[in-house]
XYZ file of C-alpha atoms in Angstrom:
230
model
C 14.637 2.916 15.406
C 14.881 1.335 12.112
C 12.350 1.688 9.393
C 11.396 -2.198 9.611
C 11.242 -2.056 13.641
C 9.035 0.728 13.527
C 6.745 -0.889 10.611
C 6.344 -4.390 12.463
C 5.335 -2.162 15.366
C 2.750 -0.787 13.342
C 1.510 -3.829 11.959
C 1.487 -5.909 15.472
C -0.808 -3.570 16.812
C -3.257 -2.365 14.325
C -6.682 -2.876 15.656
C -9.940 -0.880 14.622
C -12.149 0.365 17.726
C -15.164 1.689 16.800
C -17.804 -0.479 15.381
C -18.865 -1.591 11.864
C -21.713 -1.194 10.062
C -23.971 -4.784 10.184
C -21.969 -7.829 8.335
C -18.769 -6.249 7.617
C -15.668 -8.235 8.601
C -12.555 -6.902 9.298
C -9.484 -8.767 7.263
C -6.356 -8.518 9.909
C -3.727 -11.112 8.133
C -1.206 -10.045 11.202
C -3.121 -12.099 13.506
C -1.490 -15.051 12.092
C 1.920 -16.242 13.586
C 3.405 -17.138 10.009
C 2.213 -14.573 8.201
C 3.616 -12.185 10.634
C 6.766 -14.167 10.365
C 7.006 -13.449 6.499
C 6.507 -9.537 7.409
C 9.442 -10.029 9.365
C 11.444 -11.495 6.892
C 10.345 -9.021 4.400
C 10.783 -6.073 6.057
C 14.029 -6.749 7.705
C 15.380 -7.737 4.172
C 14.290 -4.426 2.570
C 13.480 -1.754 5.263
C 16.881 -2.565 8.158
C 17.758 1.322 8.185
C 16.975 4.557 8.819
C 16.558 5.704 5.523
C 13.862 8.240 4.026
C 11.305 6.891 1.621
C 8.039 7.638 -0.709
C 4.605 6.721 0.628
C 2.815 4.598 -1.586
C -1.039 4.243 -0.640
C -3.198 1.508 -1.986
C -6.804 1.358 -0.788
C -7.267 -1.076 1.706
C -5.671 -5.021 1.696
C -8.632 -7.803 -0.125
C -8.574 -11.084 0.661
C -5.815 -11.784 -1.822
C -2.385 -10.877 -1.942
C -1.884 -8.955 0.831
C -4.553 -9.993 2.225
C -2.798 -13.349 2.795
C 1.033 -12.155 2.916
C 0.416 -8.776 4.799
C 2.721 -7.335 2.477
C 0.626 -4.950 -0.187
C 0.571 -6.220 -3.628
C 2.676 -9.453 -3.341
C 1.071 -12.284 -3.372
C 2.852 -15.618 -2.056
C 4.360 -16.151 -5.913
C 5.984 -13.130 -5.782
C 7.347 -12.951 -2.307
C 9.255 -16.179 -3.661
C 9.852 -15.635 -7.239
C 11.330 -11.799 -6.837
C 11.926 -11.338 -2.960
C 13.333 -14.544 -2.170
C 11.239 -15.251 0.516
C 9.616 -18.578 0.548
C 6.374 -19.437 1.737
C 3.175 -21.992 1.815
C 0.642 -19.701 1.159
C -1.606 -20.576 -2.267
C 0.062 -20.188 -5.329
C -2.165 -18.216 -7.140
C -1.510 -15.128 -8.545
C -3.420 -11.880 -7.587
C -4.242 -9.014 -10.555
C -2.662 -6.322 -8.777
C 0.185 -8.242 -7.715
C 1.105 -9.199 -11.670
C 0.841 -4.984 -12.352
C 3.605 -4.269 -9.068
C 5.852 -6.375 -9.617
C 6.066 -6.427 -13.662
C 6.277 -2.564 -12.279
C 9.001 -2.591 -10.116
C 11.330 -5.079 -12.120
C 10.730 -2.266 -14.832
C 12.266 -0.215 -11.897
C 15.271 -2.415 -11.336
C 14.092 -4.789 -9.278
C 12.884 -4.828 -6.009
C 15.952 -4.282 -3.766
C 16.109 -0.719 -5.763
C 12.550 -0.302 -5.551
C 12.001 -0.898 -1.847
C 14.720 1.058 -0.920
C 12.912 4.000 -2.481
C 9.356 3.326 -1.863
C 7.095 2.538 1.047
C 3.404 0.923 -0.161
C 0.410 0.698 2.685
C -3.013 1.460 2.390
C -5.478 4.091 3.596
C -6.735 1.636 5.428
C -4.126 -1.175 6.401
C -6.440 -3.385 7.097
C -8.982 -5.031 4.726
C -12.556 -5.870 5.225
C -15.486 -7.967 3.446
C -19.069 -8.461 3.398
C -21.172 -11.735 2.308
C -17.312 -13.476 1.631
C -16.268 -10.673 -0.718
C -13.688 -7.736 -0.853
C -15.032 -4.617 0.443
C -13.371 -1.431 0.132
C -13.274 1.271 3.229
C -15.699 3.825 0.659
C -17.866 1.136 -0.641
C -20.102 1.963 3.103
C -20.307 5.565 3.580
C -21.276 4.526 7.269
C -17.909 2.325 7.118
C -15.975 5.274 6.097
C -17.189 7.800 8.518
C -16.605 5.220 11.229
C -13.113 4.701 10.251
C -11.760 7.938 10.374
C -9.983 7.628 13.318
C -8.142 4.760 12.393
C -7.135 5.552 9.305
C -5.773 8.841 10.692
C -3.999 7.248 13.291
C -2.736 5.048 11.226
C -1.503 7.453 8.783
C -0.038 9.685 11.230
C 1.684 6.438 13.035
C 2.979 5.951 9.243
C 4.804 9.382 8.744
C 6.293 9.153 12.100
C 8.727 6.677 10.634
C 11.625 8.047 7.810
C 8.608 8.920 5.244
C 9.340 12.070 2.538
C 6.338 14.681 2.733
C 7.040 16.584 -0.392
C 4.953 14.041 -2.642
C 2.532 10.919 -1.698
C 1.352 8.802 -4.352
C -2.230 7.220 -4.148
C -2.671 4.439 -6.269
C -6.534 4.833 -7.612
C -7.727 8.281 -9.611
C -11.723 8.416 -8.216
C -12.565 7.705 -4.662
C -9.479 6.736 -3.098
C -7.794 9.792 -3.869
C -10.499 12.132 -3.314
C -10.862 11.171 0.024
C -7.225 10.982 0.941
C -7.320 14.516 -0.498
C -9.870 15.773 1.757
C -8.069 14.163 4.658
C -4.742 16.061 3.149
C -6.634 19.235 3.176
C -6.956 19.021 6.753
C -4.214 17.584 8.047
C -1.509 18.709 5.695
C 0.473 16.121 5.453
C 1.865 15.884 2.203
C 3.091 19.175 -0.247
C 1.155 17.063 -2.857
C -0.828 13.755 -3.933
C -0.349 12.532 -7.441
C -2.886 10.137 -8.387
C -2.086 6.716 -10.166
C -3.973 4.460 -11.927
C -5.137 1.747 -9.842
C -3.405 -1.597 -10.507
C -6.359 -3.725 -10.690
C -8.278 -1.484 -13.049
C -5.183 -1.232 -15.522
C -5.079 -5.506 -15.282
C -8.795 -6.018 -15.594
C -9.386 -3.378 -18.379
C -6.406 -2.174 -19.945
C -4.558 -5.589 -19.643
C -2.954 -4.790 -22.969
C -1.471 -1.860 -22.173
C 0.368 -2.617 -19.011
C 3.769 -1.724 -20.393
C 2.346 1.709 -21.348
C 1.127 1.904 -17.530
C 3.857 0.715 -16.595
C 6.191 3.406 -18.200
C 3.828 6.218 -17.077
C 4.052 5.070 -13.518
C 7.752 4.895 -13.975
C 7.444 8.607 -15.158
C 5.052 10.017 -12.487
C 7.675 8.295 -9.731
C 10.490 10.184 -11.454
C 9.042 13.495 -10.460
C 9.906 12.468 -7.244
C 13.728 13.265 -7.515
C 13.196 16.929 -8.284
C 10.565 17.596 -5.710
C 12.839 16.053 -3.292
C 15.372 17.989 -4.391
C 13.513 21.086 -4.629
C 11.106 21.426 -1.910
């Protein structure tokens, strides 16, 4: 099975099962016919092969981005600008979109990047309360409930061509503390390495992304030797 087969699986079929705490809406973008068809397109342009790659992991999708594409961090602009994919979804930019992608053309572009890297989320699909983002730790009673779907999901994740020596979690505080925990006891991964998350480095440190930039570029190098040298 190829890598994109096996991740449009995955994404056709996520579904959460146990219920949410009062008001909190689950964000499922692959619902939607044509933004399912842009996964396709997207997927089979980058991911057609059987190929090994590095696990990514964002948070969870917001209502931006890929909230609307169902591809993480590319919002419609992007998907046409850099992956040649057209599209009618809105044309405005999202924050942690403009960090990726400036990111991976710094890595060569994405063709090189994508054949490399694999991004999803801890949770892969999104949620919001009172019309706003919502993030899987923001609820402690939305995390605890969730726990079987995001290790479900995770483990459906790594039965595709996915490297275990190194998984890199994009957020330093909450994110990656609890995908550490979950690491602990599950053993998934050799190691996490924590980056700094892309919509905190646009919102606050805006005028430093090329020094973010260049340190994620660094942190992702380590990959080679513990690849190399498990």
């Amino acid at each position: 099975m190829t890598n994109s087969v096996h991740i449009l699986n995955f994404l056709a079929h996520l579904q959460i099962h146990t219920p949410l705490p009062e008001g909190v809406q689950v964000l499922n973008p692959y619902k939607e016919a044509a933004v399912f068809d842009l996964c396709k397109r997207f997927y089979k342009k980058y991911y057609e092969d059987e190929e090994p790659r590095f696990l990514i992991l964002g948070i969870n999708p917001g209502r931006h981005g890929g909230g609307q594409s169902g591809i993480p961090f590319t919002d419609g602009s992007k998907l046409e600008q850099y992956c040649g994919i057209s599209n009618a979804l809105p044309e405005k930019t999202e924050l942690s979109a403009d960090f990726i992608y400036a990111m991976i053309n710094a890595y060569g572009g994405p063709q090189e990047f994508y054949h490399e890297f694999y991004f999803s989320s801890v949770s892969p699909l999104g949620f919001v309360k009172d019309g706003k983002n919502l993030n899987y730790y923001d609820i402690r009673a939305l995390q605890e409930s969730l726990k079987p779907f995001i290790t479900q999901s995770l483990a459906y994740t790594l039965s595709m061509k996915i490297e275990r020596s190194v998984c890199y979690c994009l957020g330093e505080g909450k994110n990656y503390r609890y995908l550490t925990a979950l690491n602990n006891e599950f053993k998934w991964f050799q190691k996490i390495i924590p980056l700094p998350h892309p919509r905190f480095i646009m919102q606050y440190k805006r005028k430093m992304l090329n020094e973010y930039v260049y340190a994620y570029l660094q942190k992702f190098s380590t990959h080679l030797d513990v690849s190399t040298n498990p």
